[in-house]
Amino acid sequence: MALLEPTNLLLLACALIYLWIGEASEAGILLLFVALISGLDAWQQRRSRRALEELARLAAPAVRVERGGQIVRLAAEHLQPGDCLLLEEGDRVAADARLMEPATLWLDESLLTGESLPVLHQHSGEEIRAGALVASGRGRAQVVATGEHTALGQIATSLLTVQPPLTRLQRQTRRLTARLTLAALGITTALFVIDGAVTGRWEQALLAALALALAVLPNEIPVVLALFLALGALRLGRIGVLARWPAAVESLGSTTVLAVDKTGTLTQNRMAVEALLTWPEAQRWEPQLPLAEAWHPLLELAVLASRADPVDAMDVAIRGLAAERLQGEHQEHLHPDWPLVREYPLTPDLLVVSQLWTSHDGARHVAAKGAPEAIAQLCHLDQEASARLLQAATALAHDGLRVLAVAAGLDGAPLHPELAGVDPQRPPEQVHDFLFEPIGLIGLADPIRPEVPAAIARAQAAGVQVVMISGDAPATARSIADQAGLPPGEPICGAELEHLDPAQLMDRIGATTVFARVMPQQKLRLVQALQARGEVVAMGGDGVNDAPALKAADIGVAMGERGTAVAREAADLVLLRDDFSALVEALAIGRRIEANLHRALGYTLAIHLPIAGLSLLPLLIPQLPLVLLPVHIALLHLVIDPACTVVFEALPAPARLMQQPPRPPDAPLFGVQTWHRALQQGGVLSALMMGPLLWPDLAIEQQRGWVLLLLLLGGSALVWINGDRHSRITRWGALIGVGLWLVVQLIPGLASLLEISALSSAHAAGVIGLMAAGLLVTGRRSVAASP
């Protein structure tokens, strides 16, 4: 609650003291300022809350639903009983439902039951619960209950609002605020007791002590940090980068390595078949040629090795080519009515996907596609035949194509002779048990996104290393890397990663920007090796197996369009459009937020220094009157608060910010340069404050008028000096103090309530000249010291 902020509580205490000593007018104006400051705080908190609400709306999970024969994506809260859920690996079940048909659906129900192992659901009508995660398989389920009516019940909302731990900046600001608060309260209490005992004027001593506490308490710091992070997260959301919690933006400015997938991030994820190569004839087809009979079996087997309802871009491209070219009399090569007997998914040991089918005559047919070297292994080719197949694949890869090899089981899908005693009607557990022969190669092109080369150049200019991780062959990955503008160098393959010890990997990884044939499980090792070198790593991923790497990375980045629910839940950021340039822009916004945060914190230190000095003097020298009253400090907060939270937050990034190296992650909240600039600026202002105090024959009301005008103009000048002088928001921010002074002068009776006297034209001109001379020096030094 804004009213319970330390500053407001101290002002309320001062108002009560004024009432106690019979100064009702001063108490009234203090209460007015408390209302204004509380209203300003409430407005700032409302901005933060609305930013977080918009982020929550962007983060709302979407589910695939079949309605009226059409597949649509809906927010989970829009589900209705009777809807048909389409579930894939990595999806989070969004409602209680029942399977509509037999399936092979392995669900991780640990969120509900605590059971760590996935549970198989395969029978039609079997119930599945909201909150379960699809570990593998796919299926269709009819919704029976949603929201609070699910088994998950009342805790469903809390599952979507994970509370992260305190971040580095939050810990630093809390520690700094706590130390300054304890120091301020200790000093003011001691000085209050000493001053009251020496002078006997306990009321004045208490007012002076409260004024000092108001001056030195750094209550703006946590408010500034919270608002900057919340609004920064909202700015990221507007460019298509969702921060799952506002503090996630904090690490962006320190990122030194961006490790991203090639497919869909650097490339457009719009695969197209650009070449077919029969084997062993090595007849090559390209899109401008008619698809003659020689290539039909290759395309037919590739379709049989692809999912019937494809999600993967390569499966979509293969089935699209078949639908386009195998029409009319050639439709005999398509078999949409064959039942699928078994699917053999990709494994770390064999980068091949295989499917077993049964034709109408009862014959079995098995088809496989995958990495050429894996297909050569599956077909048990001898060394010479394997070398020729891989050489042909490398030739296609050098053209920038992603190459898949296709294999067919022998007629009738027989098993290896040593498995003669196995039931021939029962599908084997391993695809290696079948006998295969290579049919040919398929070359697919995934065009690089046009904005990627410029985005990579921008990241590299900012001192950020971009690392590309690909499942492609090394030649394909290197070709794409060259198009994207990555530095030259031999890729490291996933198989090679397995044989490198940690020391060797650390040595190799520093000079490598391309990793090929990498399995999702190997990303975690890459992240840990980069971090062991002292890098701050932003890692991209989209699959269930990417979750450990996303959690281990300093910044986990999930792909929003093609990423799984578990990847998004493990990540700190979600790319809503899977666009690499948006991620680089997020780095720029992160650096801008951090730069503006340090501007605001430096301004806060600088403006508090003269206020604290003026408040301290009457306690150290009892003969001096209390020049700066609590009501004056409350008035100054009407300048400080909006300057910190509105003006500095909205400033554009400093020039050449993305041509500087990243800020070290262990850098202190207030670096040496920030302290130096703040003390220099605050010191000049403090020196100027001595002018009215030492000026002969000035009444106390005139001294207060001088001091208040100097502080209001000084606050405006500090906004101008520390902000962007070419920005309109800086110009408006610099006018806040001037505007408040005009309000004080023009509203009848307000000056007397503030216990100040109006300045003559000569005095006002002298104040302005003194301020201009002092801050001209400060401004020049600040410019010279800025990077």
PDB file of C-alpha atoms in Angstrom, residues 599 603 607 639-640 642-644 647-648 651 681 712-725 729-737 775:
ATOM      1  CA  ARG A 599      21.014   6.908 -14.741  1.00  0.00           C
ATOM      2  CA  TYR A 603      20.366  10.858 -10.095  1.00  0.00           C
ATOM      3  CA  ILE A 607      19.858  14.801  -5.483  1.00  0.00           C
ATOM      4  CA  VAL A 639      10.246  16.123  -8.448  1.00  0.00           C
ATOM      5  CA  ILE A 640      12.430  13.139  -7.549  1.00  0.00           C
ATOM      6  CA  PRO A 642       8.559  11.121 -11.410  1.00  0.00           C
ATOM      7  CA  ALA A 643      12.075  11.959 -12.595  1.00  0.00           C
ATOM      8  CA  CYS A 644      13.319   8.529 -11.487  1.00  0.00           C
ATOM      9  CA  VAL A 647      11.592  10.352 -17.215  1.00  0.00           C
ATOM     10  CA  PHE A 648      14.610   8.041 -16.941  1.00  0.00           C
ATOM     11  CA  LEU A 651      14.788   7.640 -22.207  1.00  0.00           C
ATOM     12  CA  GLN A 681      27.068  16.344  -8.997  1.00  0.00           C
ATOM     13  CA  LEU A 712      14.224  22.525  -7.572  1.00  0.00           C
ATOM     14  CA  LEU A 713      16.401  23.999 -10.310  1.00  0.00           C
ATOM     15  CA  GLY A 714      19.209  21.605  -9.355  1.00  0.00           C
ATOM     16  CA  GLY A 715      16.886  18.617  -9.689  1.00  0.00           C
ATOM     17  CA  SER A 716      15.838  19.844 -13.137  1.00  0.00           C
ATOM     18  CA  ALA A 717      19.454  20.400 -14.117  1.00  0.00           C
ATOM     19  CA  LEU A 718      20.435  16.888 -12.988  1.00  0.00           C
ATOM     20  CA  VAL A 719      17.651  15.431 -15.143  1.00  0.00           C
ATOM     21  CA  TRP A 720      19.043  17.408 -18.089  1.00  0.00           C
ATOM     22  CA  ILE A 721      22.655  16.389 -17.414  1.00  0.00           C
ATOM     23  CA  ASN A 722      22.014  12.693 -16.757  1.00  0.00           C
ATOM     24  CA  GLY A 723      19.338  12.240 -19.403  1.00  0.00           C
ATOM     25  CA  ASP A 724      19.447  12.360 -23.181  1.00  0.00           C
ATOM     26  CA  ARG A 725      19.599  16.052 -24.027  1.00  0.00           C
ATOM     27  CA  ILE A 729      11.111  13.436 -22.398  1.00  0.00           C
ATOM     28  CA  THR A 730      14.330  14.890 -20.935  1.00  0.00           C
ATOM     29  CA  ARG A 731      13.203  18.414 -21.756  1.00  0.00           C
ATOM     30  CA  TRP A 732       9.813  17.870 -20.119  1.00  0.00           C
ATOM     31  CA  GLY A 733      11.439  16.197 -17.108  1.00  0.00           C
ATOM     32  CA  ALA A 734      13.776  19.150 -16.642  1.00  0.00           C
ATOM     33  CA  LEU A 735      10.761  21.466 -16.427  1.00  0.00           C
ATOM     34  CA  ILE A 736       9.187  19.648 -13.453  1.00  0.00           C
ATOM     35  CA  GLY A 737      11.206  21.552 -10.867  1.00  0.00           C
ATOM     36  CA  LEU A 775      26.192  22.842 -13.020  1.00  0.00           C
TER      37      LEU A 775
END
